Coordinates of C-alpha atoms in Angstrom, one line a residue:
V1 CA 99.8 122.5 118.8
A2 CA 97.5 121.9 121.8
A3 CA 98.5 118.2 122.0
R4 CA 102.2 119.1 121.9
A5 CA 101.8 121.8 124.5
A6 CA 99.9 119.4 126.8
G7 CA 102.4 116.6 126.3
T8 CA 99.7 114.3 125.0
A9 CA 101.0 113.9 121.4
K10 CA 101.5 110.2 120.6
R11 CA 105.0 108.8 119.9
V12 CA 105.5 106.5 116.9
E13 CA 107.4 103.4 118.2
G14 CA 107.9 101.6 114.9
D15 CA 106.1 99.1 112.6
P16 CA 104.2 96.2 114.0
A17 CA 105.8 92.7 113.6
L18 CA 104.3 90.7 110.8
A19 CA 104.4 86.9 110.2
A20 CA 105.1 87.5 106.5
E21 CA 105.3 90.5 104.2
A22 CA 102.5 91.1 101.7
M23 CA 104.4 90.4 98.5
E24 CA 106.7 87.7 99.9
G25 CA 107.5 85.0 97.3
V26 CA 106.8 87.3 94.3
R27 CA 109.6 88.0 91.9
V28 CA 109.5 91.3 90.0
V29 CA 111.7 92.2 87.0
E30 CA 112.1 96.0 86.4
I31 CA 113.3 97.4 83.1
G32 CA 113.2 101.1 83.6
Q33 CA 114.9 104.4 84.1
Y34 CA 114.4 107.6 86.0
T35 CA 111.2 107.5 88.2
V36 CA 108.1 105.8 87.0
A37 CA 108.9 102.0 86.8
P38 CA 111.6 102.3 89.5
L39 CA 109.1 103.9 91.9
A40 CA 106.5 101.1 91.3
S41 CA 108.9 98.3 91.9
R42 CA 110.6 100.1 94.8
H43 CA 107.3 99.9 96.6
L44 CA 106.8 96.2 95.6
G45 CA 110.2 95.6 97.2
A46 CA 109.2 97.4 100.3
L47 CA 106.2 95.1 100.5
G48 CA 108.5 92.0 100.4
A49 CA 108.8 91.2 96.7
E50 CA 112.2 90.1 95.3
V51 CA 113.0 92.9 92.7
I52 CA 115.6 92.5 90.1
K53 CA 116.5 95.8 88.3
I54 CA 117.7 95.4 84.8
E55 CA 120.1 98.1 83.6
A56 CA 121.8 98.6 80.2
P57 CA 125.6 98.7 80.3
G58 CA 125.4 102.5 80.7
G59 CA 123.2 102.3 83.8
D60 CA 120.0 104.1 84.7
A61 CA 120.4 107.7 83.6
I62 CA 119.2 108.9 87.0
R63 CA 122.5 107.7 88.6
G64 CA 123.9 111.0 87.4
A65 CA 121.3 113.2 89.0
P66 CA 122.4 115.4 91.9
P67 CA 122.5 115.8 94.8
F68 CA 125.0 113.1 95.7
R69 CA 125.8 111.2 98.8
D70 CA 129.4 111.2 100.3
D71 CA 130.0 107.9 98.5
G72 CA 129.1 109.5 95.1
L73 CA 125.7 107.8 94.8
S74 CA 122.7 109.9 93.7
Y75 CA 120.2 110.4 96.5
I76 CA 117.3 110.2 93.9
F77 CA 118.6 106.9 92.5
A78 CA 119.0 105.5 96.0
L79 CA 115.5 106.5 97.1
S80 CA 113.9 104.9 94.0
N81 CA 116.0 101.7 94.0
T82 CA 116.1 100.4 97.5
D83 CA 115.2 96.8 98.2
K84 CA 116.4 95.7 94.7
Q85 CA 119.1 93.5 93.2
G86 CA 120.8 94.7 90.0
L87 CA 121.6 92.9 86.8
V88 CA 123.3 94.4 83.7
L89 CA 122.0 93.2 80.3
D90 CA 122.6 94.5 76.8
L91 CA 119.4 93.5 75.0
R92 CA 121.2 94.2 71.7
E93 CA 123.0 90.9 72.3
E94 CA 121.3 87.6 71.7
R95 CA 122.9 86.0 74.7
D96 CA 121.5 88.7 77.0
R97 CA 118.0 88.5 75.5
A98 CA 118.1 84.7 76.2
R99 CA 119.2 85.5 79.8
L100 CA 116.2 87.8 80.2
H101 CA 113.8 85.2 78.9
R102 CA 115.1 82.7 81.4
L103 CA 114.7 85.2 84.2
L104 CA 111.1 86.0 83.1
D105 CA 110.3 82.3 83.1
Q106 CA 111.0 82.3 86.8
S107 CA 109.3 85.7 87.6
D108 CA 105.8 86.9 88.4
I109 CA 105.7 90.6 87.3
L110 CA 107.5 92.7 84.7
V111 CA 107.4 96.5 85.2
E112 CA 108.9 98.7 82.5
N113 CA 108.7 102.4 81.4
L114 CA 110.8 102.5 78.3
R115 CA 109.8 104.5 75.3
Q116 CA 106.9 103.1 73.2
G117 CA 108.2 100.2 71.1
A118 CA 111.6 100.0 72.7
L119 CA 111.2 96.4 74.1
A120 CA 109.3 95.3 71.0
R121 CA 112.4 95.9 68.9
F122 CA 114.1 93.2 70.9
G123 CA 111.1 90.8 70.8
F124 CA 109.7 91.6 74.2
D125 CA 106.4 93.3 73.1
Q126 CA 103.3 92.3 75.2
P127 CA 101.8 89.8 72.7
A128 CA 105.2 88.0 72.5
L129 CA 105.5 88.0 76.3
A130 CA 102.0 86.6 76.7
R131 CA 102.8 83.7 74.4
R132 CA 106.2 82.9 75.9
H133 CA 105.6 83.7 79.6
P134 CA 101.9 83.1 80.2
Q135 CA 102.4 83.4 84.0
L136 CA 103.9 86.9 83.8
V137 CA 101.9 90.0 84.8
C138 CA 103.1 92.8 82.6
C139 CA 102.9 96.4 83.5
S140 CA 104.0 99.0 81.0
I141 CA 104.0 102.7 82.0
N142 CA 104.9 105.5 79.7
G143 CA 103.8 109.0 78.7
F144 CA 100.9 108.3 76.5
G145 CA 100.6 104.5 76.7
N146 CA 101.3 102.0 74.0
D147 CA 97.8 101.9 72.6
S148 CA 97.8 105.6 72.0
V149 CA 96.7 108.5 69.8
Y150 CA 100.3 109.6 70.0
P151 CA 102.1 106.5 68.7
G152 CA 105.8 106.7 69.3
R153 CA 105.7 110.1 70.9
P154 CA 108.3 110.5 73.7
A155 CA 107.4 112.3 76.9
F156 CA 108.7 113.2 80.2
D157 CA 107.1 114.5 83.4
T158 CA 106.8 118.2 82.5
V159 CA 105.2 117.4 79.0
I160 CA 102.6 115.3 80.7
Q161 CA 101.9 117.9 83.4
A162 CA 101.3 120.4 80.5
M163 CA 99.1 118.1 78.4
S164 CA 97.1 116.6 81.2
G165 CA 95.9 120.0 82.5
L166 CA 97.8 119.5 85.8
M167 CA 99.9 122.7 85.2
S168 CA 96.8 124.8 84.8
L169 CA 95.9 124.0 88.4
T170 CA 99.1 125.6 89.7
E171 CA 99.0 129.0 88.2
V172 CA 101.1 132.0 89.4
D173 CA 99.7 135.4 88.3
G174 CA 97.6 133.5 85.7
E175 CA 100.6 131.6 84.2
P176 CA 100.5 127.8 84.4
M177 CA 103.5 126.4 86.3
K178 CA 105.1 123.0 86.8
T179 CA 104.5 121.5 90.2
G180 CA 107.6 121.6 92.4
I181 CA 108.0 117.8 92.2
S182 CA 107.7 115.4 89.2
A183 CA 104.1 114.8 90.0
S184 CA 103.1 112.9 86.8
D185 CA 106.1 110.6 87.2
M186 CA 105.0 109.8 90.7
I187 CA 101.3 109.4 89.8
G188 CA 102.3 107.0 87.0
G189 CA 104.4 105.0 89.4
Q190 CA 101.6 104.7 91.9
F191 CA 99.2 103.5 89.2
G192 CA 101.8 101.0 88.2
L193 CA 102.1 99.7 91.7
L194 CA 98.3 99.3 92.0
A195 CA 98.2 97.5 88.6
A196 CA 100.9 95.1 89.6
I197 CA 99.2 94.1 92.9
A198 CA 95.8 93.8 91.1
G199 CA 97.4 91.6 88.4
I200 CA 98.9 89.2 91.0
E201 CA 95.5 89.0 92.8
C202 CA 93.7 88.3 89.5
R203 CA 96.2 85.6 88.6
E204 CA 95.8 83.9 91.9
R205 CA 92.0 84.0 91.6
T206 CA 91.6 83.1 87.9
G207 CA 94.9 81.7 86.7
K208 CA 95.1 84.4 84.1
A209 CA 98.0 86.9 84.0
L210 CA 96.9 90.3 82.9
Q211 CA 98.8 92.9 80.8
F212 CA 98.5 96.6 81.8
D213 CA 99.2 99.5 79.5
I214 CA 99.3 102.6 81.7
S215 CA 99.4 106.2 80.3
M216 CA 100.8 108.8 82.6
Q217 CA 98.7 111.3 80.6
D218 CA 95.5 109.4 81.5
A219 CA 96.5 109.0 85.2
S220 CA 97.4 112.7 85.5
V221 CA 94.1 113.8 84.0
W222 CA 92.3 111.6 86.5
V223 CA 93.9 113.3 89.5
T224 CA 92.6 116.7 88.3
Q225 CA 89.0 115.6 88.7
M226 CA 88.3 117.7 91.7
D227 CA 88.6 120.7 89.4
W228 CA 86.4 119.5 86.6
P229 CA 83.2 121.4 85.8
G230 CA 80.5 120.5 88.3
A231 CA 82.9 119.0 90.8
Q232 CA 82.4 119.9 94.5
K233 CA 84.8 122.8 95.2
H234 CA 87.2 122.7 98.0
L235 CA 86.8 124.9 101.1
P236 CA 88.7 128.2 100.6
V237 CA 92.1 128.2 102.2
T238 CA 94.7 131.0 102.8
I239 CA 98.4 131.1 103.3
L240 CA 99.2 133.5 106.2
A241 CA 102.6 134.9 107.0
A242 CA 104.0 134.5 110.5
R243 CA 107.2 135.9 111.9
D244 CA 109.0 132.6 111.4
G245 CA 107.2 131.0 108.5
Y246 CA 103.8 130.4 107.0
V247 CA 100.5 128.8 108.1
L248 CA 97.8 127.4 105.9
A249 CA 94.3 128.1 107.3
E250 CA 90.7 127.5 106.4
G251 CA 88.8 130.5 105.3
D252 CA 89.0 133.7 103.2
E253 CA 92.0 136.0 103.7
A254 CA 90.0 139.1 104.8
D255 CA 88.1 137.2 107.5
L256 CA 91.3 135.5 108.8
Q257 CA 93.2 138.8 108.9
N258 CA 90.4 140.4 110.9
L259 CA 90.6 137.4 113.3
I260 CA 94.3 137.8 114.0
A261 CA 94.4 141.6 113.9
G262 CA 93.6 141.7 117.6
A263 CA 97.1 140.4 118.4
G264 CA 98.4 143.9 117.5
R265 CA 101.7 142.5 116.2
Q266 CA 103.1 139.9 113.9
V267 CA 103.1 136.6 115.8
D268 CA 105.2 133.5 115.3
R269 CA 103.8 130.4 113.7
D270 CA 102.8 128.5 116.8
E271 CA 101.1 131.6 118.2
L272 CA 99.2 132.1 114.9
M273 CA 98.1 128.5 114.9
A274 CA 96.9 128.8 118.5
L275 CA 94.8 131.9 117.6
L276 CA 93.3 130.1 114.6
S277 CA 92.6 126.9 116.5
A278 CA 90.9 128.8 119.3
A279 CA 88.6 130.3 116.7
G280 CA 87.7 126.8 115.4
K281 CA 89.7 127.2 112.2
Q282 CA 91.5 124.2 110.7
C283 CA 95.2 125.1 110.1
A284 CA 98.6 123.6 109.6
P285 CA 102.2 124.9 109.4
V286 CA 103.7 125.2 105.9
L287 CA 106.9 123.2 106.5
L288 CA 110.0 123.2 104.3
S289 CA 110.8 120.3 102.0
L290 CA 114.1 118.5 102.6
I291 CA 115.5 120.2 99.5
H292 CA 115.2 123.5 101.3
I293 CA 116.7 122.4 104.6
S294 CA 119.5 120.1 103.5
E295 CA 123.0 121.4 103.0
P296 CA 124.1 121.9 99.3
T297 CA 125.9 118.7 98.2
R298 CA 128.9 119.0 95.9
R299 CA 128.8 116.8 92.8
R300 CA 131.0 113.8 93.3
G301 CA 132.1 110.8 91.3
I302 CA 129.3 108.4 90.3
S303 CA 129.5 104.8 91.4

């Protein structure tokens, strides 16, 4: 607030020019739907990798998820699948299975998030891939992992949020709640990205292509660690109501209310933050997500 008022806030002018992108020359094959694998390979594409997205004849199911752009394309699909090329293959057909093998012969990374055993039914389980494509870094991401105490058990984001304990950290009146976004999907995608990059680095150093079996359950449990018994607790924070929104501030509510009571009226958000900053309290505005500020989009045809 002070920097903005003084006119000293820095302006972001754009990304620096690079001689080459980090993953340039790496080819990624993605076989996935919804969020997890598409998110991991979407980031690899942003880093310069060539990403080829494999879709079944019916397409990625998230193509039908609203809201939709004016051209009928799902915003969520577009955000998760930029920087990619598309290829339709029906792995029930021998000809398309052969096409996939030829593609994997010329690729560096396979990222997939199909249900446990789905690729194995078509001969693309990890042992078979290691024999036929020894150069290929394989990254499998699903709810409970392939080497799991829940063999064959399907899962989606909300199931993993519940079973990992993540929902218990977002209680309302003592009732566990799902986070507002698909947090476990996104956590799994980030772990997949890290595994893919680490796998390429390991292959470059040792000549060995690793295979990763990533469990969204394990990854989601890991991110709850700051609330495990004995963990260092966070500083107390409070959400304070202003005339035009909310502010998050460091400290207990009673102390903060006493601090701002001297204003004698309900202040707007910038005034509230100025009061808190003057008292040495860390604070930040609680801003709206895009879903709350964008105009409702009517469902349109799907491309």
